[in-house]
Amino acid sequence: MKKIAVFASGNGSNAQAIAEYFSKENEARVIMILSNRKDAFVIERAADLSIPTIIFNRSEFYDTDKITNYLIGQNIDLVVLAGFLWLLPSSLVKAFPNRIVNIHPALLPKFGGKGMYGHFVHEAVVASGDTESGITIHFVNECYDEGQIIFQARCTVDPLDTADSLAAKIHELEYAHFPRVIDEVLKTF
Ligand code: GRF
């Protein structure tokens, strides 16, 4: 059975969708959820799913190799970033080459980079007047949102869409595709 570690900083609805998807098959499992915020709602979701959580602070993450070494020690096959807001330290990226995936709630390379997360992305898309947005699932390197793109899916941005209504459309795309694309990536290992 392949082992997935999910990083999330906030709500965690994608983390839950991924964990539920893999709970129904034997090929892979989400065996831990890691977060930089002990009060994030994803921690409650993890408890409901009976998935162990690891909480870490900035200095543990950036000044030590504690998290990287823990993931290596647990024989993690794939690291999934699902609404995780911190840039990964290079030791972590180097330890899992082409084994870290992220989801971005827009069509990269547009609307990516530092500070472009969550609502900021949807607000920028609506303000731009673009008539489509979507999701990008990509491998992670040491720069925000710049790793190789694995998959994109699109939705329309209608004239009456707000950042909130666009966020809802994007979440539907995320739930429909992210677990499935992770499954496909795992099958290539
Ligand atoms: C998602 O839209 C994801 O694409 C982005 O942050 C959001 C996280 O939502 N990176 P949730 O925490 O999974 O509910």
CSV table of C-alpha atoms and ligand atoms in Angstrom, one decimal:
chain,number,residue,atom,x,y,z
A,1,MET,CA,0.0,0.0,0.0
A,2,LYS,CA,1.4,3.4,-1.0
A,3,LYS,CA,1.5,6.1,1.7
A,4,ILE,CA,0.3,9.6,1.2
A,5,ALA,CA,1.1,12.6,3.5
A,6,VAL,CA,-1.2,15.6,3.1
A,7,PHE,CA,-0.2,19.1,4.1
A,8,ALA,CA,-2.9,21.7,4.7
A,9,SER,CA,-3.1,25.0,6.5
A,10,GLY,CA,-6.8,25.8,6.7
A,11,ASN,CA,-10.2,24.4,6.0
A,12,GLY,CA,-9.1,21.1,4.6
A,13,SER,CA,-12.0,20.1,2.4
A,14,ASN,CA,-9.5,18.9,-0.2
A,15,ALA,CA,-7.6,16.9,2.4
A,16,GLN,CA,-10.8,15.3,3.4
A,17,ALA,CA,-11.9,14.5,-0.2
A,18,ILE,CA,-8.5,12.9,-0.8
A,19,ALA,CA,-8.5,10.9,2.4
A,20,GLU,CA,-12.1,9.6,1.7
A,21,TYR,CA,-11.3,8.7,-1.9
A,22,PHE,CA,-8.3,6.5,-0.8
A,23,SER,CA,-10.1,5.0,2.2
A,24,LYS,CA,-12.2,3.1,-0.4
A,25,GLU,CA,-9.3,1.4,-2.1
A,26,ASN,CA,-6.3,-0.7,-0.9
A,27,GLU,CA,-3.7,0.7,-3.2
A,28,ALA,CA,-2.9,3.9,-1.2
A,29,ARG,CA,-3.9,5.7,2.0
A,30,VAL,CA,-3.6,9.1,3.5
A,31,ILE,CA,-1.6,8.1,6.6
A,32,MET,CA,-1.0,11.6,8.1
A,33,ILE,CA,-2.1,15.1,7.8
A,34,LEU,CA,0.5,17.8,8.6
A,35,SER,CA,-0.3,21.4,9.4
A,36,ASN,CA,1.4,24.6,10.5
A,37,ARG,CA,-1.8,25.7,12.3
A,38,LYS,CA,-3.1,23.8,15.3
A,39,ASP,CA,-6.4,25.6,15.2
A,40,ALA,CA,-7.0,24.8,11.5
A,41,PHE,CA,-10.3,23.1,10.7
A,42,VAL,CA,-8.4,20.4,8.9
A,43,ILE,CA,-7.3,19.1,12.3
A,44,GLU,CA,-10.9,18.4,13.3
A,45,ARG,CA,-11.5,16.8,9.9
A,46,ALA,CA,-8.5,14.5,10.5
A,47,ALA,CA,-9.7,13.5,13.9
A,48,ASP,CA,-13.1,12.6,12.4
A,49,LEU,CA,-11.3,10.5,9.7
A,50,SER,CA,-9.1,8.9,12.4
A,51,ILE,CA,-6.0,10.2,10.6
A,52,PRO,CA,-3.0,11.2,12.8
A,53,THR,CA,-1.9,14.8,12.6
A,54,ILE,CA,1.5,16.5,12.9
A,55,ILE,CA,1.6,20.1,13.8
A,56,PHE,CA,4.8,22.1,13.4
A,57,ASN,CA,6.0,25.7,13.7
A,58,ARG,CA,8.0,27.8,11.4
A,59,SER,CA,11.4,27.2,13.1
A,60,GLU,CA,10.8,23.4,13.1
A,61,PHE,CA,9.9,23.6,9.4
A,62,TYR,CA,12.7,25.9,8.2
A,63,ASP,CA,15.5,25.6,10.7
A,64,THR,CA,15.5,21.8,11.2
A,65,ASP,CA,15.0,18.7,9.0
A,66,LYS,CA,12.6,17.2,11.5
A,67,ILE,CA,9.6,17.1,9.1
A,68,THR,CA,11.6,15.9,6.1
A,69,ASN,CA,13.2,13.2,8.2
A,70,TYR,CA,9.9,12.1,9.7
A,71,LEU,CA,8.4,11.7,6.2
A,72,ILE,CA,11.4,9.7,5.0
A,73,GLY,CA,11.2,7.6,8.2
A,74,GLN,CA,7.6,6.8,7.5
A,75,ASN,CA,8.3,5.7,3.9
A,76,ILE,CA,6.0,8.3,2.4
A,77,ASP,CA,5.5,7.7,-1.3
A,78,LEU,CA,3.7,11.0,-2.2
A,79,VAL,CA,3.4,14.3,-0.5
A,80,VAL,CA,0.2,16.3,-1.3
A,81,LEU,CA,-0.1,20.0,-0.7
A,82,ALA,CA,-3.8,20.8,-0.4
A,83,GLY,CA,-4.2,24.4,0.7
A,84,PHE,CA,-0.8,24.5,2.3
A,85,LEU,CA,0.5,28.1,2.4
A,86,TRP,CA,4.2,27.9,3.2
A,87,LEU,CA,6.9,27.4,0.7
A,88,LEU,CA,8.7,24.1,1.2
A,89,PRO,CA,12.2,24.0,2.5
A,90,SER,CA,14.7,22.7,-0.1
A,91,SER,CA,15.6,19.7,2.0
A,92,LEU,CA,12.0,18.5,1.7
A,93,VAL,CA,11.8,19.2,-2.1
A,94,LYS,CA,15.1,17.4,-2.6
A,95,ALA,CA,14.1,14.4,-0.6
A,96,PHE,CA,10.9,13.8,-2.7
A,97,PRO,CA,11.8,14.6,-6.3
A,98,ASN,CA,8.7,14.5,-8.5
A,99,ARG,CA,6.8,13.1,-5.4
A,100,ILE,CA,5.2,16.3,-4.2
A,101,VAL,CA,2.1,17.6,-5.8
A,102,ASN,CA,0.1,20.9,-5.2
A,103,ILE,CA,-3.2,22.2,-6.3
A,104,HIS,CA,-3.6,25.8,-7.3
A,105,PRO,CA,-7.1,27.3,-7.8
A,106,ALA,CA,-6.4,29.0,-11.1
A,107,LEU,CA,-5.0,28.2,-14.5
A,108,LEU,CA,-1.2,28.6,-14.0
A,109,PRO,CA,1.0,30.3,-15.1
A,110,LYS,CA,-1.7,33.0,-14.6
A,111,PHE,CA,-2.6,34.1,-11.1
A,112,GLY,CA,0.3,32.3,-9.4
A,113,GLY,CA,3.2,33.2,-7.2
A,114,LYS,CA,3.8,34.6,-3.7
A,115,GLY,CA,0.6,35.9,-2.0
A,116,MET,CA,-1.6,34.3,-4.7
A,117,TYR,CA,-3.7,31.9,-2.6
A,118,GLY,CA,-7.3,31.3,-1.7
A,119,HIS,CA,-9.5,34.3,-2.1
A,120,PHE,CA,-6.8,36.5,-3.4
A,121,VAL,CA,-6.6,34.3,-6.5
A,122,HIS,CA,-10.4,34.4,-7.1
A,123,GLU,CA,-10.6,38.1,-6.5
A,124,ALA,CA,-7.7,38.7,-9.0
A,125,VAL,CA,-9.4,36.5,-11.6
A,126,VAL,CA,-12.8,38.3,-11.3
A,127,ALA,CA,-11.1,41.7,-11.4
A,128,SER,CA,-9.1,40.7,-14.6
A,129,GLY,CA,-12.3,40.2,-16.6
A,130,ASP,CA,-11.0,36.7,-17.7
A,131,THR,CA,-13.9,34.6,-18.9
A,132,GLU,CA,-12.4,31.3,-17.7
A,133,SER,CA,-10.6,30.0,-14.6
A,134,GLY,CA,-9.9,26.5,-13.3
A,135,ILE,CA,-7.5,24.4,-11.4
A,136,THR,CA,-3.9,23.4,-11.9
A,137,ILE,CA,-2.3,20.3,-10.3
A,138,HIS,CA,1.5,20.4,-10.6
A,139,PHE,CA,4.7,19.0,-9.2
A,140,VAL,CA,6.3,21.1,-6.6
A,141,ASN,CA,9.8,22.7,-6.8
A,142,GLU,CA,11.4,25.4,-4.7
A,143,CYS,CA,9.5,28.3,-6.3
A,144,TYR,CA,5.8,29.0,-5.7
A,145,ASP,CA,3.6,27.5,-8.4
A,146,GLU,CA,6.3,26.8,-10.9
A,147,GLY,CA,6.7,23.0,-11.0
A,148,GLN,CA,5.7,20.9,-14.0
A,149,ILE,CA,2.0,20.9,-14.7
A,150,ILE,CA,0.3,17.5,-14.5
A,151,PHE,CA,-3.4,18.5,-15.1
A,152,GLN,CA,-5.7,21.4,-15.6
A,153,ALA,CA,-9.5,21.7,-15.7
A,154,ARG,CA,-11.5,24.8,-16.6
A,155,CYS,CA,-14.7,26.5,-15.7
A,156,THR,CA,-16.3,29.7,-17.0
A,157,VAL,CA,-16.2,33.0,-15.2
A,158,ASP,CA,-19.6,34.5,-15.8
A,159,PRO,CA,-20.3,38.3,-15.7
A,160,LEU,CA,-22.2,37.9,-12.4
A,161,ASP,CA,-19.5,35.7,-10.7
A,162,THR,CA,-18.0,37.0,-7.5
A,163,ALA,CA,-14.8,35.7,-5.8
A,164,ASP,CA,-17.2,33.6,-3.6
A,165,SER,CA,-19.2,32.0,-6.4
A,166,LEU,CA,-16.0,31.4,-8.4
A,167,ALA,CA,-14.4,29.7,-5.3
A,168,ALA,CA,-17.4,27.4,-5.1
A,169,LYS,CA,-17.0,26.4,-8.8
A,170,ILE,CA,-13.3,25.8,-8.3
A,171,HIS,CA,-13.9,23.7,-5.2
A,172,GLU,CA,-16.2,21.4,-7.2
A,173,LEU,CA,-13.5,20.9,-9.9
A,174,GLU,CA,-10.9,20.2,-7.1
A,175,TYR,CA,-13.0,17.5,-5.5
A,176,ALA,CA,-13.8,15.9,-8.9
A,177,HIS,CA,-10.2,15.8,-10.1
A,178,PHE,CA,-7.6,16.1,-7.4
A,179,PRO,CA,-8.0,12.6,-5.8
A,180,ARG,CA,-8.3,11.0,-9.2
A,181,VAL,CA,-5.1,12.7,-10.5
A,182,ILE,CA,-3.2,11.8,-7.4
A,183,ASP,CA,-4.3,8.2,-8.0
A,184,GLU,CA,-2.9,8.4,-11.6
A,185,VAL,CA,0.4,9.9,-10.4
A,186,LEU,CA,0.8,7.1,-7.8
A,187,LYS,CA,0.3,4.5,-10.5
A,188,THR,CA,3.3,5.8,-12.4
A,189,PHE,CA,5.6,5.0,-9.4
B,1,GRF,C1,-8.2,25.3,-2.5
B,1,GRF,O1,-8.9,26.1,-3.3
B,1,GRF,C2,-6.8,25.0,-3.0
B,1,GRF,O2,-6.8,25.0,-4.4
B,1,GRF,C3,-6.0,26.2,-2.5
B,1,GRF,O3,-6.5,26.5,-1.3
B,1,GRF,C4,-7.9,26.0,-1.2
B,1,GRF,C5,-7.9,25.1,0.0
B,1,GRF,O4,-9.2,24.7,0.3
B,1,GRF,N1,-4.6,25.9,-2.6
B,1,GRF,P1,-9.5,23.6,1.4
B,1,GRF,O5,-8.6,23.9,2.6
B,1,GRF,O6,-9.0,22.3,0.8
B,1,GRF,O7,-10.9,23.6,1.7
